[in-house]
PDB file of C-alpha atoms in Angstrom:
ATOM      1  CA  UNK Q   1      18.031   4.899   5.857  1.00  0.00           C
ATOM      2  CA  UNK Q   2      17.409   1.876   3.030  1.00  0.00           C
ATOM      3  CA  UNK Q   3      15.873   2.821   0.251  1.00  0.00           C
ATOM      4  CA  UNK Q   4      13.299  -0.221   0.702  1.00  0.00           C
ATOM      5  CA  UNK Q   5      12.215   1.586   4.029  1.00  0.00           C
ATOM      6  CA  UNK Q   6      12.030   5.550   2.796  1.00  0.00           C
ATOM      7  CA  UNK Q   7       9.640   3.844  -0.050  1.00  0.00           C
ATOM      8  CA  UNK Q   8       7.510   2.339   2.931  1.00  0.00           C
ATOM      9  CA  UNK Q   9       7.411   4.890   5.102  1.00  0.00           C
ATOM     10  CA  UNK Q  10       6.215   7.398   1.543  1.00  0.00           C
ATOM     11  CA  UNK Q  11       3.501   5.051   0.716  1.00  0.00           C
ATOM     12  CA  UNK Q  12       2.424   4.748   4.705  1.00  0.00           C
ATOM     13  CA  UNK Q  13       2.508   8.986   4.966  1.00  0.00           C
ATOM     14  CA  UNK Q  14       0.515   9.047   1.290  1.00  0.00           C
ATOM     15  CA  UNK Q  15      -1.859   6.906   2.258  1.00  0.00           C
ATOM     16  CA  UNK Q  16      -2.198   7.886   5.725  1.00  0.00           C
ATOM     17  CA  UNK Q  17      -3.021  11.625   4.084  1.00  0.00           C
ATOM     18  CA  UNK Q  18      -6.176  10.558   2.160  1.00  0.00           C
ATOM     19  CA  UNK Q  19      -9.318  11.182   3.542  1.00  0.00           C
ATOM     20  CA  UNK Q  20     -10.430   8.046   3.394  1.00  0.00           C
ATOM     21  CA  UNK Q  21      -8.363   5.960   5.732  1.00  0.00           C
ATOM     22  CA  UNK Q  22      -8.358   6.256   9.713  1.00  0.00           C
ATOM     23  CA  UNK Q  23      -5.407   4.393  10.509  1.00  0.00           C
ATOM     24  CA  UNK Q  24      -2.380   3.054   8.365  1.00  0.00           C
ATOM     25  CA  UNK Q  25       0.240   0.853   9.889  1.00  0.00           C
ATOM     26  CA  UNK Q  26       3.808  -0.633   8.463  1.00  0.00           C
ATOM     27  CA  UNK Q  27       3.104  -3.894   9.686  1.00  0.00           C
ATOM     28  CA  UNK Q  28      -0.180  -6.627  10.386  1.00  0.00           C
ATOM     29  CA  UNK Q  29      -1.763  -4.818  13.345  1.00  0.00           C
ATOM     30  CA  UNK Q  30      -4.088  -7.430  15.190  1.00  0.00           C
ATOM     31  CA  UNK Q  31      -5.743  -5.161  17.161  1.00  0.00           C
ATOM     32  CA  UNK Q  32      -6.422  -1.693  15.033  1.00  0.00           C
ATOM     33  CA  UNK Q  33      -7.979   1.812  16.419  1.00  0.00           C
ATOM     34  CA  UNK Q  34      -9.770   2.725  13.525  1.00  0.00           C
ATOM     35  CA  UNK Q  35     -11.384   1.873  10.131  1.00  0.00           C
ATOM     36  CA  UNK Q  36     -10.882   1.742   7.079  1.00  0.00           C
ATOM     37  CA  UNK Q  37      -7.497   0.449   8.197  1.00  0.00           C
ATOM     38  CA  UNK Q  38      -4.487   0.144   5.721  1.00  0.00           C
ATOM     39  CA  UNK Q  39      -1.587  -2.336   6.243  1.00  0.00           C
ATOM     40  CA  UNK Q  40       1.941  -1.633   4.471  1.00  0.00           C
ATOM     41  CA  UNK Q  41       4.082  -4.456   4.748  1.00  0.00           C
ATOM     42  CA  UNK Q  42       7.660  -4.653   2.547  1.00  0.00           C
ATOM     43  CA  UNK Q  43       6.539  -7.806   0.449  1.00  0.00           C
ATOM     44  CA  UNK Q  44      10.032  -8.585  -1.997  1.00  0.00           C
ATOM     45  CA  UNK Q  45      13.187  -6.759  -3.569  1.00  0.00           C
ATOM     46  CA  UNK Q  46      14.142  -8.089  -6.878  1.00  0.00           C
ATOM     47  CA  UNK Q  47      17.617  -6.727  -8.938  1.00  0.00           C
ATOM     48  CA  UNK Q  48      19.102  -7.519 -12.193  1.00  0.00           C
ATOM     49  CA  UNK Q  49      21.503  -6.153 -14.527  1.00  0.00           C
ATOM     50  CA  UNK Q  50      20.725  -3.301 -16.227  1.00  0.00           C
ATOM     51  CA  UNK Q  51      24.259  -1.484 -17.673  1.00  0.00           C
ATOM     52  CA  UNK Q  52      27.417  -1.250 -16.019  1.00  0.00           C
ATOM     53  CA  UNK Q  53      26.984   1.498 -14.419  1.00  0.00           C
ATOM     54  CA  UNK Q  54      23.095   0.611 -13.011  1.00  0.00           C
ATOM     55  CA  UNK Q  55      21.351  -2.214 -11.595  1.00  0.00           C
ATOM     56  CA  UNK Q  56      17.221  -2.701 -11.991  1.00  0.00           C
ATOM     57  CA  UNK Q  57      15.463  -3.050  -8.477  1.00  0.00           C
ATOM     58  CA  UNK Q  58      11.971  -3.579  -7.710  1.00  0.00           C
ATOM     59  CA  UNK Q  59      10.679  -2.912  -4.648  1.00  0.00           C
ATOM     60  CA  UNK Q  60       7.850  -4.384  -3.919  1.00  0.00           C
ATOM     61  CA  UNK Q  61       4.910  -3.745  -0.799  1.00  0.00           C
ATOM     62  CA  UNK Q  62       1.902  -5.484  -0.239  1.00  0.00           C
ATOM     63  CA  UNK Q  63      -1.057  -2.928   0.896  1.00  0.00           C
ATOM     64  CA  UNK Q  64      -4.223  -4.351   2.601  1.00  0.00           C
ATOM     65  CA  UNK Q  65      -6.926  -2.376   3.188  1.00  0.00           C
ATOM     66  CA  UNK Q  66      -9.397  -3.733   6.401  1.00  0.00           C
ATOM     67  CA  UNK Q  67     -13.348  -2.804   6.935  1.00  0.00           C
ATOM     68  CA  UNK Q  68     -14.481  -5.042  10.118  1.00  0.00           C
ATOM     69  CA  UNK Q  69     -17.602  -7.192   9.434  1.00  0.00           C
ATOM     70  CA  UNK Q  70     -18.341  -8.251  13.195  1.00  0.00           C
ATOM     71  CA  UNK Q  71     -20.683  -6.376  14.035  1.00  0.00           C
ATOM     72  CA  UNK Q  72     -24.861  -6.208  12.717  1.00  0.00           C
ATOM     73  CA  UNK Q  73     -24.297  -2.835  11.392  1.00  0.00           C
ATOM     74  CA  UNK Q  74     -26.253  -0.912   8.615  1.00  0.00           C
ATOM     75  CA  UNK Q  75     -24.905   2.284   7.256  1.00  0.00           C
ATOM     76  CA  UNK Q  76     -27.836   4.180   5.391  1.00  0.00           C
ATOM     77  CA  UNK Q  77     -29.974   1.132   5.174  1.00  0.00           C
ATOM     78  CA  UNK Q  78     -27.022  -0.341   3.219  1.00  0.00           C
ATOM     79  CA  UNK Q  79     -25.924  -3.613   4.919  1.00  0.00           C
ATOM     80  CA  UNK Q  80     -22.645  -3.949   6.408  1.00  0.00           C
ATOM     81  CA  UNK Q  81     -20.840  -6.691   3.739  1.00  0.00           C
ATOM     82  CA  UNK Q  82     -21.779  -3.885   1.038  1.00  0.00           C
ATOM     83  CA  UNK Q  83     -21.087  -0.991   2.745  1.00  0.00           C
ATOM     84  CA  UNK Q  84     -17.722  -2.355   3.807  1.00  0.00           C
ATOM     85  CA  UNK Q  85     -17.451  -3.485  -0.069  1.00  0.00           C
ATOM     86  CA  UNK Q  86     -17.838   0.081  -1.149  1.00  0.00           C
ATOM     87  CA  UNK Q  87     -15.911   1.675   1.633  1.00  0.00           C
ATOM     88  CA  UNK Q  88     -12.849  -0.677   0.848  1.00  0.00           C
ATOM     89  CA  UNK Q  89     -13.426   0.304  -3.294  1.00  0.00           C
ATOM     90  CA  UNK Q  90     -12.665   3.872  -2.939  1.00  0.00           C
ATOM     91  CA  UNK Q  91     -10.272   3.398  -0.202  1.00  0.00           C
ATOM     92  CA  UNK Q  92      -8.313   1.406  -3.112  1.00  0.00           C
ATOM     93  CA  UNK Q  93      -9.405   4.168  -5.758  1.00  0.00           C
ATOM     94  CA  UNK Q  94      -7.868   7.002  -3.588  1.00  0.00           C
ATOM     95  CA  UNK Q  95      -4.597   4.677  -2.950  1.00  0.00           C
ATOM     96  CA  UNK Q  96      -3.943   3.765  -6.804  1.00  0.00           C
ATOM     97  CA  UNK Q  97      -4.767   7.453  -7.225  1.00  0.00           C
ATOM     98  CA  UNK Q  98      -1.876   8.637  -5.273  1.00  0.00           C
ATOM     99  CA  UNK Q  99       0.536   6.131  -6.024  1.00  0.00           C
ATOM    100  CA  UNK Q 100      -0.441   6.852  -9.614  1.00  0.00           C
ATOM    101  CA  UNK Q 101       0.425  10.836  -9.532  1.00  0.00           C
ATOM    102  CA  UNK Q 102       3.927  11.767 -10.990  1.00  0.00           C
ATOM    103  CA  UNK Q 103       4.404  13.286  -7.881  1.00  0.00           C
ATOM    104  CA  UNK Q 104       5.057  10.488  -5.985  1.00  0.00           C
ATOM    105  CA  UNK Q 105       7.582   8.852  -8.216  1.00  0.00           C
ATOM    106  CA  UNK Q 106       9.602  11.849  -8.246  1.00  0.00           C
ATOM    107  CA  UNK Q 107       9.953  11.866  -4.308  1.00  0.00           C
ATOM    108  CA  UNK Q 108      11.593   8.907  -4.617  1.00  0.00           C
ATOM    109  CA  UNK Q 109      14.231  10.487  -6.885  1.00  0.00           C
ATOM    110  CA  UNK Q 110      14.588  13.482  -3.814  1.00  0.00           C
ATOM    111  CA  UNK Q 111      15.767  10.694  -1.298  1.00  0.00           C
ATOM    112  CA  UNK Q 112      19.029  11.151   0.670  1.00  0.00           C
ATOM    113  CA  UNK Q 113      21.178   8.485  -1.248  1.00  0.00           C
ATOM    114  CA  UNK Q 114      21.007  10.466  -4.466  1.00  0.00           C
ATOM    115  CA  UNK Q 115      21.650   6.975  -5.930  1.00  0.00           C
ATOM    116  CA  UNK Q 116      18.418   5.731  -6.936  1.00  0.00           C
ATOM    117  CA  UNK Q 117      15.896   6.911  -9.374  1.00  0.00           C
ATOM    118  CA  UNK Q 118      11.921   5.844  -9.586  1.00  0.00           C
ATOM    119  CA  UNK Q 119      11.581   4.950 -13.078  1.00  0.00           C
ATOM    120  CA  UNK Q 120       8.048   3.354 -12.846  1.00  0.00           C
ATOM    121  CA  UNK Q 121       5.163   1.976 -10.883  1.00  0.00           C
ATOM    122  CA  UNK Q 122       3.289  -1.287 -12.158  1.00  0.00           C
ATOM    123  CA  UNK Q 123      -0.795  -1.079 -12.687  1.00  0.00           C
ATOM    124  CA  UNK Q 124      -1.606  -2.811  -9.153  1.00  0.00           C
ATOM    125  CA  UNK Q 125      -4.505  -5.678  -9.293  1.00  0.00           C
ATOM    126  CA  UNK Q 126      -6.243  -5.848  -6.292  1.00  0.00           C
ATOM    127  CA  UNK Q 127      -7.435  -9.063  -4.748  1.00  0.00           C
ATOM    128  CA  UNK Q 128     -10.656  -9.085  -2.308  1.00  0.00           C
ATOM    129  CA  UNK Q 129     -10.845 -11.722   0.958  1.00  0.00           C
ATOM    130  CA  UNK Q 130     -11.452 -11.813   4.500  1.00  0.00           C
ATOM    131  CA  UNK Q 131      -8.381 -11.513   7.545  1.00  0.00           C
ATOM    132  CA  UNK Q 132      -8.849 -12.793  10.984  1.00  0.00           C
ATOM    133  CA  UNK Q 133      -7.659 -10.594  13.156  1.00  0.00           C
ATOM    134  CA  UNK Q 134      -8.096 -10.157  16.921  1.00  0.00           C
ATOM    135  CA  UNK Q 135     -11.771  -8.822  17.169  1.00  0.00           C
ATOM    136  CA  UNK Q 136     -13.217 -11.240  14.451  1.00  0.00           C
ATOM    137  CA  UNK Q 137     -13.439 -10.523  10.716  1.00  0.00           C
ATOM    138  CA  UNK Q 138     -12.579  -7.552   8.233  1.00  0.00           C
ATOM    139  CA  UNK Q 139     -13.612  -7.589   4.727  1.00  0.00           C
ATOM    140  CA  UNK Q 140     -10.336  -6.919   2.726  1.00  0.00           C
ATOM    141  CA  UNK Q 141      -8.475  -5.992  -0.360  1.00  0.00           C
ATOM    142  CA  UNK Q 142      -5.109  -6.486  -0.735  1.00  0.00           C
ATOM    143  CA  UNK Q 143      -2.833  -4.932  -3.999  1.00  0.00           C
ATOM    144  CA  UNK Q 144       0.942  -5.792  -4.772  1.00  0.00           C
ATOM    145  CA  UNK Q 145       2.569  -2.063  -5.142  1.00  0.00           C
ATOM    146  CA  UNK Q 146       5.786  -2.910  -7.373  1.00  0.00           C
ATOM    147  CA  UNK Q 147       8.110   0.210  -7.831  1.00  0.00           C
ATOM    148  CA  UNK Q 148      10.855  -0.026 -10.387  1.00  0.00           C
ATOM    149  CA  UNK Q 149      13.848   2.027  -9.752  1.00  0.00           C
ATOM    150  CA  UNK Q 150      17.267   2.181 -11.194  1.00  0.00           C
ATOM    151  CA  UNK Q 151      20.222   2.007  -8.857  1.00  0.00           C
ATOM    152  CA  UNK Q 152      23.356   4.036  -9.605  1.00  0.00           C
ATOM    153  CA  UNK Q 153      26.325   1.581  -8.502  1.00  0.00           C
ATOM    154  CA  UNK Q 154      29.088   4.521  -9.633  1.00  0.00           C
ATOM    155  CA  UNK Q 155      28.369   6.708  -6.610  1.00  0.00           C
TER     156      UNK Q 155
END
């Protein structure tokens, strides 16, 4: 399998372990079954030189995290736009968390190819909207996930 996709598919089973999410796809689902949803889409693969015997990639994955806002819904007494604001802020906490954790880098250095090693992951801003999707509205916060690896191109 591509490296770009056994990156993916880590970040969709990490996230898809936390507590705090009910459903994570790897792609825009319109119609999703349960929320907090996460979205992890492959977003851009950059390369450059590095020596001769490695190339720099970045691999890079856009992760949205959805709360609906449809409905008149209070949680607590706490109205829905702030509980959904909350919910959403440690859904991101929890993600950043993960992705953060040495342990997750290192996986990347386990993969089959044996030719490509995680040598960092960027601080990830996150940037808070609304999506349209199929039942109406979701409050949501989407973070670019950039993971730099070096590629071996002598094996």
């Amino acid at each position: 399998m591509a490296i770009s996709t056994d990156i993916k598919n880590l970040l969709i089973t990490s996230i898809n372990a936390l507590s705090s999410t009910q459903a994570v796809y790897g792609y825009r689902e319109l119609n999703p079954t349960g929320w907090p949803c996460v979205w992890v889409v492959t977003s851009d693969l950059e390369g450059t030189f590095a020596t001769t015997a490695e190339n720099r990639r970045i691999y890079a994955y856009n992760v949205t995290c959805l709360w609906p806002l449809g409905e008149d819904f209070e949680k607590d007494g706490t109205p829905r736009e702030e509980y959904a604001e909350e919910t959403l802020a440690d859904v991101v906490d929890q993600i950043i968390n993960v992705i953060d954790d040495r342990a997750f880098l290192a996986t990347i250095n386990t993969f089959s190819s044996g030719d490509t090693v995680g040598l960092f992951i960027e601080a990830s801003d996150a940037q808070w909207g609304e999506v349209d999707f199929q039942k109406g509205k979701a409050k949501a916060v989407q973070m670019l996930i950039r993971i730099h690896t070096d590629y071996n191109t002598t094996t």
